[in-house]
CSV table of C-alpha atoms and ligand atoms in Angstrom, one decimal:
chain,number,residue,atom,x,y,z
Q,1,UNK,CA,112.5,183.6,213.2
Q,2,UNK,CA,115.5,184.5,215.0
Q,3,UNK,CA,116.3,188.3,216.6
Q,4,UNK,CA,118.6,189.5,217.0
Q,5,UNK,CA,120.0,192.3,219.9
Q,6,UNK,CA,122.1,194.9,219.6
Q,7,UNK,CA,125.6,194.7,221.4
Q,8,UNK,CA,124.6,196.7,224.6
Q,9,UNK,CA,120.6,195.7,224.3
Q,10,UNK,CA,118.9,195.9,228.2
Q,11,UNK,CA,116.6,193.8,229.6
Q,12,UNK,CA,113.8,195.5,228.9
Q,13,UNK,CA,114.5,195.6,225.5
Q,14,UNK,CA,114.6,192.0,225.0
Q,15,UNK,CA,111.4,191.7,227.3
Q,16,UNK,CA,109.9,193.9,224.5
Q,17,UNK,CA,110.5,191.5,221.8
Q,18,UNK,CA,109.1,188.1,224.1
Q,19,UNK,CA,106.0,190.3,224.4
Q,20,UNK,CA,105.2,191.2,220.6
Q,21,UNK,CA,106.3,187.1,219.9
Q,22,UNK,CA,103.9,186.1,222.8
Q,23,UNK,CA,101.4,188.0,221.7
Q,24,UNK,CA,101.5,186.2,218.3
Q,25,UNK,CA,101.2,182.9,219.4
Q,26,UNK,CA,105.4,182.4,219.7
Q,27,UNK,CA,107.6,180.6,222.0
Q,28,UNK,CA,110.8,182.7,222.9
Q,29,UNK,CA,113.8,180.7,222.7
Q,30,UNK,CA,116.8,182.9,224.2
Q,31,UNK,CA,119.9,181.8,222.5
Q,32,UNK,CA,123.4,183.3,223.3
Q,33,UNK,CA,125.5,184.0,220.0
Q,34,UNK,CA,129.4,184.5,220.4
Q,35,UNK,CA,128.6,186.8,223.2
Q,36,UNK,CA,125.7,188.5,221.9
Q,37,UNK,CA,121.9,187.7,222.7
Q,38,UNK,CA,119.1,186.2,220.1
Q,39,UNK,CA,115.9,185.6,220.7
Q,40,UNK,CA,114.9,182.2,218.8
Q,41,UNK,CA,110.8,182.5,218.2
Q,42,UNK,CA,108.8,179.2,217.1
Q,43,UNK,CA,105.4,178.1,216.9
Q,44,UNK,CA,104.0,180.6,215.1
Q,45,UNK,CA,104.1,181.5,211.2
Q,46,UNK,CA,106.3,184.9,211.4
Q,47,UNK,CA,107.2,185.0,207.3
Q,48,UNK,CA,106.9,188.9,206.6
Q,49,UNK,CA,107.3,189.8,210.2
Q,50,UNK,CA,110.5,190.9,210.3
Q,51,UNK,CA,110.1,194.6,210.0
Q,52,UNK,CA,107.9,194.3,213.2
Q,53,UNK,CA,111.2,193.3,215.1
Q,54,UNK,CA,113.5,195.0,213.5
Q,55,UNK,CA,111.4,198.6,214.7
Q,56,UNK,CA,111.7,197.7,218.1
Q,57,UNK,CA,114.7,199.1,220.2
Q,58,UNK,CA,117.4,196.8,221.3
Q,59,UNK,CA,116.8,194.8,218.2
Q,60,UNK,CA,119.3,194.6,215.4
Q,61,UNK,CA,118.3,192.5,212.9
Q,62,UNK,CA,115.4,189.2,212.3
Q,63,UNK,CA,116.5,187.0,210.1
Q,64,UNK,CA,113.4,184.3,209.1
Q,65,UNK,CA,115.5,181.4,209.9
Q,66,UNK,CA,114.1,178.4,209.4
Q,67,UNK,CA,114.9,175.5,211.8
Q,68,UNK,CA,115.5,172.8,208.8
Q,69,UNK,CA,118.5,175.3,207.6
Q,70,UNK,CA,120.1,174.8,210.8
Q,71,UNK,CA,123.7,173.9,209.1
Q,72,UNK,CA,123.6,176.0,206.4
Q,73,UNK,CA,122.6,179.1,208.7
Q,74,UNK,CA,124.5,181.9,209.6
Q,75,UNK,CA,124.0,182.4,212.7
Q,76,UNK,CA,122.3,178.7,213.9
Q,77,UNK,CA,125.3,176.6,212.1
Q,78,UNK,CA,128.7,175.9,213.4
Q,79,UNK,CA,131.2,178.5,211.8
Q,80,UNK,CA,132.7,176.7,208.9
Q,81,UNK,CA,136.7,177.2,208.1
Q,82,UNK,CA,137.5,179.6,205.1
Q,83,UNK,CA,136.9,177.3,201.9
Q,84,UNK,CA,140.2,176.8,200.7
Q,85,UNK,CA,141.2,175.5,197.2
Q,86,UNK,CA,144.7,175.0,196.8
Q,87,UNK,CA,146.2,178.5,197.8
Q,88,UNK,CA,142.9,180.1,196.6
Q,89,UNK,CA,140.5,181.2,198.9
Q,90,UNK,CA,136.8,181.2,197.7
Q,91,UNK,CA,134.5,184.2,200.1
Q,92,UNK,CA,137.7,185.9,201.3
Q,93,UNK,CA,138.0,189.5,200.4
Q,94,UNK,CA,138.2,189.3,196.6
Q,95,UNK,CA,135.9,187.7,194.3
Q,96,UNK,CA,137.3,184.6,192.5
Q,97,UNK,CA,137.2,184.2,188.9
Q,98,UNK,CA,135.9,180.6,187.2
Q,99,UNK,CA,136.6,180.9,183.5
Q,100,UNK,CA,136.6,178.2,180.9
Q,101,UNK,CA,134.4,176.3,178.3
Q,102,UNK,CA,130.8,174.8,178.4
Q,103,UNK,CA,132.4,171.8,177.2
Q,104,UNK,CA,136.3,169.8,177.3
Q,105,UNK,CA,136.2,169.1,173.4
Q,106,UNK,CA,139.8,168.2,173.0
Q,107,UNK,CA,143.3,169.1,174.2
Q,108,UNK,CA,144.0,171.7,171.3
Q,109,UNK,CA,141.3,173.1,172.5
Q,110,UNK,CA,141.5,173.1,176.3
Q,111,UNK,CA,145.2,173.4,177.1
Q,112,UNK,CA,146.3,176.7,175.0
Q,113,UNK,CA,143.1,178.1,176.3
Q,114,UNK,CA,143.7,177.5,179.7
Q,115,UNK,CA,147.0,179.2,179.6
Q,116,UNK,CA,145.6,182.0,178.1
Q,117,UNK,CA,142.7,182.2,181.1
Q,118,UNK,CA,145.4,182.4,183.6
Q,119,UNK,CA,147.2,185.1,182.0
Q,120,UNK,CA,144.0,186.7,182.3
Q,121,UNK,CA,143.7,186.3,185.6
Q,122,UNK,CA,141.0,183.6,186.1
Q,123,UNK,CA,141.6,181.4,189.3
Q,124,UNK,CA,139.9,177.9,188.5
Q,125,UNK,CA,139.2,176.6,185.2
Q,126,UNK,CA,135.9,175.3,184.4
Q,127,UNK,CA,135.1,172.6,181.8
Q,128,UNK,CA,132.4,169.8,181.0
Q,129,UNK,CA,132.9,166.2,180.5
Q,130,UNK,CA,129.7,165.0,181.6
Q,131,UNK,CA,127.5,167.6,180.0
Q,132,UNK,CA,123.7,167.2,181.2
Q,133,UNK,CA,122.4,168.4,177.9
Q,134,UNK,CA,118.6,169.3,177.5
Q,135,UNK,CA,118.3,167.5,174.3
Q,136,UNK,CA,119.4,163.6,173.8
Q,137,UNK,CA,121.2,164.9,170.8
Q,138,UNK,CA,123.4,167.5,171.7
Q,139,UNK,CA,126.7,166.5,172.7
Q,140,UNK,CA,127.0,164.6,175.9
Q,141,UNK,CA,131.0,165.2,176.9
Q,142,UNK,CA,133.8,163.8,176.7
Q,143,UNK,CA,133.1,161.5,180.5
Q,144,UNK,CA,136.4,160.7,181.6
Q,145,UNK,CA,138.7,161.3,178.4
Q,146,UNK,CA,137.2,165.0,178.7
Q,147,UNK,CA,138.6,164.5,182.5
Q,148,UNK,CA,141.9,163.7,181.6
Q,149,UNK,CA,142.0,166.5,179.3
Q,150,UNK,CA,141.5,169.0,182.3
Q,151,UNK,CA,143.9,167.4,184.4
Q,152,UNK,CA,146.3,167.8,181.6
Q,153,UNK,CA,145.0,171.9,181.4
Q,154,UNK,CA,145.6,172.1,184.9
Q,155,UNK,CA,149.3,170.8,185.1
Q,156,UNK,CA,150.1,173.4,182.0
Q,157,UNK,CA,148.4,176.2,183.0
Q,158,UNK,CA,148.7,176.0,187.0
Q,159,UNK,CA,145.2,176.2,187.3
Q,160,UNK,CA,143.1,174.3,189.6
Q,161,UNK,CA,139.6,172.8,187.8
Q,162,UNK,CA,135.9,172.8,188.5
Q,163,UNK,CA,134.1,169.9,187.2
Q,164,UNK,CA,130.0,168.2,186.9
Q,165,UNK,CA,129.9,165.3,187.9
Q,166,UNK,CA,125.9,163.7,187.0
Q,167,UNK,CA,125.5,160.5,188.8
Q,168,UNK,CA,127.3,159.2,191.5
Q,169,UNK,CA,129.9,157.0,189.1
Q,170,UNK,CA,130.8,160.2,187.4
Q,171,UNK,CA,130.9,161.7,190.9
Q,172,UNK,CA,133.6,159.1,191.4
Q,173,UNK,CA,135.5,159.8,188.9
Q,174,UNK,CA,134.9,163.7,189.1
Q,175,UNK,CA,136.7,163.7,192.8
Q,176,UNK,CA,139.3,161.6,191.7
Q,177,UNK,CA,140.7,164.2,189.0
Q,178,UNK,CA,139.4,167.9,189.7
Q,179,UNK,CA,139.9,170.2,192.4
Q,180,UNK,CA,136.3,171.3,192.8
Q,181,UNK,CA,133.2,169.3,192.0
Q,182,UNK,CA,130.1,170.8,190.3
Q,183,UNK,CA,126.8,169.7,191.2
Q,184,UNK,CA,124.6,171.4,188.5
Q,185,UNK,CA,121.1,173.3,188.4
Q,186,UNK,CA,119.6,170.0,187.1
Q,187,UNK,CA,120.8,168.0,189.9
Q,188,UNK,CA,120.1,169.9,192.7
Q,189,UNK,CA,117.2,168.3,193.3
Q,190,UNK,CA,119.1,165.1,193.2
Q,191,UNK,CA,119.0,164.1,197.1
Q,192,UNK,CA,121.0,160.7,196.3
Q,193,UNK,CA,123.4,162.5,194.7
Q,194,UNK,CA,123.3,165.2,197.4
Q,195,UNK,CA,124.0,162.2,200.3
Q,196,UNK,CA,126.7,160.9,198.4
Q,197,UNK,CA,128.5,163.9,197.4
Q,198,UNK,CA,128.7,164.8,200.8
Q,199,UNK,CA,131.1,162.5,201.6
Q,200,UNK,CA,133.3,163.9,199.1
Q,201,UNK,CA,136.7,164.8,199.8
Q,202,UNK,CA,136.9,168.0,197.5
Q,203,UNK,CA,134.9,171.3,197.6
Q,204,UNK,CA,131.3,171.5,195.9
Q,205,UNK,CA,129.8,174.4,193.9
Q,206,UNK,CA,126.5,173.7,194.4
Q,207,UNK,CA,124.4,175.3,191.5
Q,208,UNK,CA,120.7,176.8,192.0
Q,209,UNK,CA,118.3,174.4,190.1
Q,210,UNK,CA,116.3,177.0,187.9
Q,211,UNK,CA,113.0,176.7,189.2
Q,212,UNK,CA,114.4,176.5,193.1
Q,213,UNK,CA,113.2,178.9,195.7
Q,214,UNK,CA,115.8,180.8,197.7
Q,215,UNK,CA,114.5,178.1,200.7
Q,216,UNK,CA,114.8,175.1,199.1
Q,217,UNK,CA,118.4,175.7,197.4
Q,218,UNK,CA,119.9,175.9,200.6
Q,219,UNK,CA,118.4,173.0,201.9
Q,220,UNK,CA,120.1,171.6,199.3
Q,221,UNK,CA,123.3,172.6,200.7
Q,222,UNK,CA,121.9,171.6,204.0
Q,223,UNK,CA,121.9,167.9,202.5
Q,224,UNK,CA,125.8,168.5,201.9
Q,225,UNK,CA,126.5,170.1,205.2
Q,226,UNK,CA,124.4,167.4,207.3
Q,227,UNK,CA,126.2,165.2,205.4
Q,228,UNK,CA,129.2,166.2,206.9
Q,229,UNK,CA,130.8,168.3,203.8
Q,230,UNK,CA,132.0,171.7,205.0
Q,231,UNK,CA,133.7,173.0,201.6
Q,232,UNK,CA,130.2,174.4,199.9
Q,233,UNK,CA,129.5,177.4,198.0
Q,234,UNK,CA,126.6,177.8,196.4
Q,235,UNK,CA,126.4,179.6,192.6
Q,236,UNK,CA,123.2,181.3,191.5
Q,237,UNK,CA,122.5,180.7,187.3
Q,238,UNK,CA,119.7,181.9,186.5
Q,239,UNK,CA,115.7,181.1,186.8
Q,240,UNK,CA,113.2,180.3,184.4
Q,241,UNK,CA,110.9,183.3,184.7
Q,242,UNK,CA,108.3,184.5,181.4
Q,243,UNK,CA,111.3,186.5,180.0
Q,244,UNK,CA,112.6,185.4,176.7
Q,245,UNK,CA,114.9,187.8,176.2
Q,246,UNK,CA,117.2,185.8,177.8
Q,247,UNK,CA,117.8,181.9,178.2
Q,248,UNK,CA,116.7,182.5,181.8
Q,249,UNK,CA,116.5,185.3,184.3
Q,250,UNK,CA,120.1,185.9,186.6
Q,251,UNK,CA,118.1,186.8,190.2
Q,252,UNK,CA,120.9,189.3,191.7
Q,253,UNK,CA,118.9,190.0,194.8
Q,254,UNK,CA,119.8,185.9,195.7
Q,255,UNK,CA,123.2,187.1,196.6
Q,256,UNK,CA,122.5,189.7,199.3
Q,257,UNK,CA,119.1,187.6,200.3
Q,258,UNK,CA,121.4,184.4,200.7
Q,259,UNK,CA,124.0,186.4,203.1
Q,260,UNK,CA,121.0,187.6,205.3
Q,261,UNK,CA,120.6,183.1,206.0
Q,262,UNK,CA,124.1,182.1,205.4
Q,263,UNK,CA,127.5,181.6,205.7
Q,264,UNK,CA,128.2,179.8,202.5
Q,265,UNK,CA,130.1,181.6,199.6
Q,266,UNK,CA,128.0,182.9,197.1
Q,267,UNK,CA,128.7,183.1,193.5
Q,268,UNK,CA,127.3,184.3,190.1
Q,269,UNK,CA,127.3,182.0,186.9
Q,270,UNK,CA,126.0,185.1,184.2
Q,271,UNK,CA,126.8,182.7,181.2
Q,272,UNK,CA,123.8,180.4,181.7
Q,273,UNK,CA,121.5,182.8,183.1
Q,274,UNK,CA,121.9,185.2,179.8
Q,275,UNK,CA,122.3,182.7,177.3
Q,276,UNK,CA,124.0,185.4,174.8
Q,277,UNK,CA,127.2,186.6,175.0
Q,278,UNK,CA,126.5,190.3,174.5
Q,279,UNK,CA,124.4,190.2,178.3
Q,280,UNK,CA,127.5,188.1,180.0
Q,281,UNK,CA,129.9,190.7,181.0
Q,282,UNK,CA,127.3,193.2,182.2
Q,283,UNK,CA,125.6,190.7,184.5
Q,284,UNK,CA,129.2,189.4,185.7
Q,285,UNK,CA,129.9,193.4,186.7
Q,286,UNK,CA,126.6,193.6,188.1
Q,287,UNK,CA,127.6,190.4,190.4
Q,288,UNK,CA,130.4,191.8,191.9
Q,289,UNK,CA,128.9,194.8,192.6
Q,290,UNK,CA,126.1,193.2,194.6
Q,291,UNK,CA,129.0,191.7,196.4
Q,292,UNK,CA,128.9,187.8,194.9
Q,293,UNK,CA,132.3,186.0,196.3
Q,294,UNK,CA,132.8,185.2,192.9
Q,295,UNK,CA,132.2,184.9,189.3
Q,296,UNK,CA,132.1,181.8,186.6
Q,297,UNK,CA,131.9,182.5,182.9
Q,298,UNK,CA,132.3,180.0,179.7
Q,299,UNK,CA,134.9,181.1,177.4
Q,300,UNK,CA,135.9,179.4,174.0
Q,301,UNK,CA,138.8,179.8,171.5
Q,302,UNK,CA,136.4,179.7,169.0
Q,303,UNK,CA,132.6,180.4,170.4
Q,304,UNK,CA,131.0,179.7,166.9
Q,305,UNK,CA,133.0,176.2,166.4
Q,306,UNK,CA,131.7,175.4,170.2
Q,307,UNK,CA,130.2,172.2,170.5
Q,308,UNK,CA,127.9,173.3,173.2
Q,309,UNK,CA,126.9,176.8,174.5
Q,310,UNK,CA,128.6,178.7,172.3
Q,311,UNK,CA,126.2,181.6,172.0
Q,312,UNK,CA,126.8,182.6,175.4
Q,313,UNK,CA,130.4,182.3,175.5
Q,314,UNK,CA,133.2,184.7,175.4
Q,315,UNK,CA,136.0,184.6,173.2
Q,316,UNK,CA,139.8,184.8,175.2
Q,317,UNK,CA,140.1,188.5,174.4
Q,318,UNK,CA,136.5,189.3,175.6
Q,319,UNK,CA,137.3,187.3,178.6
Q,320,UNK,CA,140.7,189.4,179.3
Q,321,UNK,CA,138.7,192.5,179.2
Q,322,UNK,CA,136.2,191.2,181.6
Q,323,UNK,CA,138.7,190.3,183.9
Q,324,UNK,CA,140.6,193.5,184.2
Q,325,UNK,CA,137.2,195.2,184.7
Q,326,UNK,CA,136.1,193.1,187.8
Q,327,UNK,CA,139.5,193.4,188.9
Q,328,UNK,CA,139.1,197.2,188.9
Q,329,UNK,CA,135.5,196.9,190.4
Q,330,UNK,CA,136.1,194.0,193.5
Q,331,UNK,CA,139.3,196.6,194.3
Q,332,UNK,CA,136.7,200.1,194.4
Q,333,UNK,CA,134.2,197.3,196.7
Q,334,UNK,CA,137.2,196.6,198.8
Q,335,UNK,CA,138.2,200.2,198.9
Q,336,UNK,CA,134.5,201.5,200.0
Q,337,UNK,CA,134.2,198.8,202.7
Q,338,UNK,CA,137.4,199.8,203.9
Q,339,UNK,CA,136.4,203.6,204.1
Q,340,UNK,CA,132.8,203.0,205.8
Q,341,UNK,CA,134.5,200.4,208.7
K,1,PEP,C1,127.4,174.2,183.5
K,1,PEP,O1,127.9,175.1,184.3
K,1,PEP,O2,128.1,173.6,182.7
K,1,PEP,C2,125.9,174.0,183.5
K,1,PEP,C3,125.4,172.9,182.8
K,1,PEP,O3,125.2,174.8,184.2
K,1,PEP,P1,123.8,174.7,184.9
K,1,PEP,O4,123.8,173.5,185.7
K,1,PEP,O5,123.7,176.0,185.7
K,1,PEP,O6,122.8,174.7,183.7
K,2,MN,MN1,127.2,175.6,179.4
């Protein structure tokens, strides 16, 4: 666990919190943070301790940081530059919006659509080509034609793309053509894939696998980061839960547990975790309002012609509606941090 002081914290104060650690069984390990003090405690178990730091005076926050998230950490890791795509930045002041289908199915498809998105005000397009489907039968993607399609999106509608790659020869491929690359929920747990993407040139979204603790998906991103990768943000989709109201359960409290560890973007992927349109643009409102750094949603021309997911996605005038909505909500957030600092 890590504690940390207050700005003007005394002596005595920080003696305070070596006491109650010693007492425990802990080893105090003072660490000096960009001019403030923390108190690194190990050795003992301290999960569910915090609030017994955090009521002692001198102390402003314990944050249970765990040694093997060192990179990922916010207040362990090195501070990592701004994650930049293009002219975008993604955990600046304004949520970004990620808008497109499941699945690239075809040019007439993807290219009208993509122009229409940006009118809208989405900042990256998202799109399939190497779809890991649940069933062997559903459609699999385009693999690189479906690639080539977004590229072509891209140049006509300005925007930059967000891609999966599934293996390390579409990872290849996927760095080679889109802006962003896309590790998904099902290859999170992919450590091979992990190493290798982290030697990727481009930014990863790194998406939480569905039955991942909050723990082990950012030691996913550790993988990344000890890699050497500095351009991650991490997207929370949804986890399998006993609901079946939905395809799986979005887990908002992620976003504001994830800040308390790290530094990483964090965004929101409602689309997946509802699994029916009619749930997708109350959960995306909900994200922003619980202060995700951004939002991605699947939109189709045609949802019931969709060749995969198209339950759960929006049509392009649902989408525009969406859009001006979070718009109006990130601006309110920006407004009331504004008013309270
Ligand atoms: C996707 O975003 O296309 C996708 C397959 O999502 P997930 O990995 O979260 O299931
Ligand atoms: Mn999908």
């Amino acid at each position: 666990m890590l504690v940390i002081l207050k700005s003007g914290a005394v002596g005595e104060e920080s003696a305070a919190v070596s006491r109650v650690a010693e007492r425990l069984g802990c080893e105090v390990h003072p660490l000096a943070l960009s001019g403030r003090t923390a108190l690194l405690l190990s050795g003992a178990d301290l999960r569910g301790r915090e609030s017994l730091f955090e009521a002692l005076t001198g102390v402003e926050q314990a944050v249970p940081v765990a040694r093997p998230i060192q990179r990922v950490s916010r207040v362990l890791g090195a501070p990592l530059p701004p994650l930049r795509v293009g002219g975008l930045t993604i955990g600046g002041d304004r949520p970004v919006l990620i808008a497109g289908p499941c699945a690239v199915e075809s040019d007439e498809q993807l290219i009208p659509l993509a122009r229409c998105l940006k009118d809208a005000g989405a900042d990256l397009l998202r799109g399939g080509a190497f779809k890991p489907r649940t069933s062997p039968y559903d459609f699999q993607g385009l693999s690189a034609a479906g690639l080539e399609i977004l590229a072509r999106a891209r140049e006509a509608s300005g925007l930059p793309v967000v891609t999966e790659a599934v293996d390390e020869r579409s990872l290849e491929l996927v760095e080679e053509h889109a802006d962003v690359i896309q590790i998904g929920a099902r290859n999170m747990h992919n450590y091979a894939l992990l190493k290798r993407a982290a030697r990727c040139s481009r930014p990863i979204l790194l998406k939480r696998g569905f039955a991942a603790t909050l723990e082990e998906f950012l030691l996913a991103a550790e993988y990344l980061l000890d890699g050497g990768h500095e351009g991650v943000m991490l997207c929370e989709r949804g986890i399998r839960t006993f609901a079946t109201h939905t395809r799986f359960t979005l887990d908002l409290a992620v976003v504001p547990q994830l800040r308390k560890y790290t530094q990483l973007p964090v965004l929101v992927d409602p689309s997946h975790a509802a699994g029916v349109r009619d749930c997708v643009a109350p959960l995306a409102r909900a994200a922003v309002v619980v202060g995700a750094d951004g939002v991605m949603v699947e939109v189709h021309p045609d949802p019931a012609r969709a060749l995969s997911d198209g339950a759960q996605s929006l049509d392009p005038t649902e989408f525009a509606a969406l859009a001006a909505d979070l718009r109006r909500l990130a601006a309110t957030a920006v407004a009331q941090r504004e008013s309270v600092t």
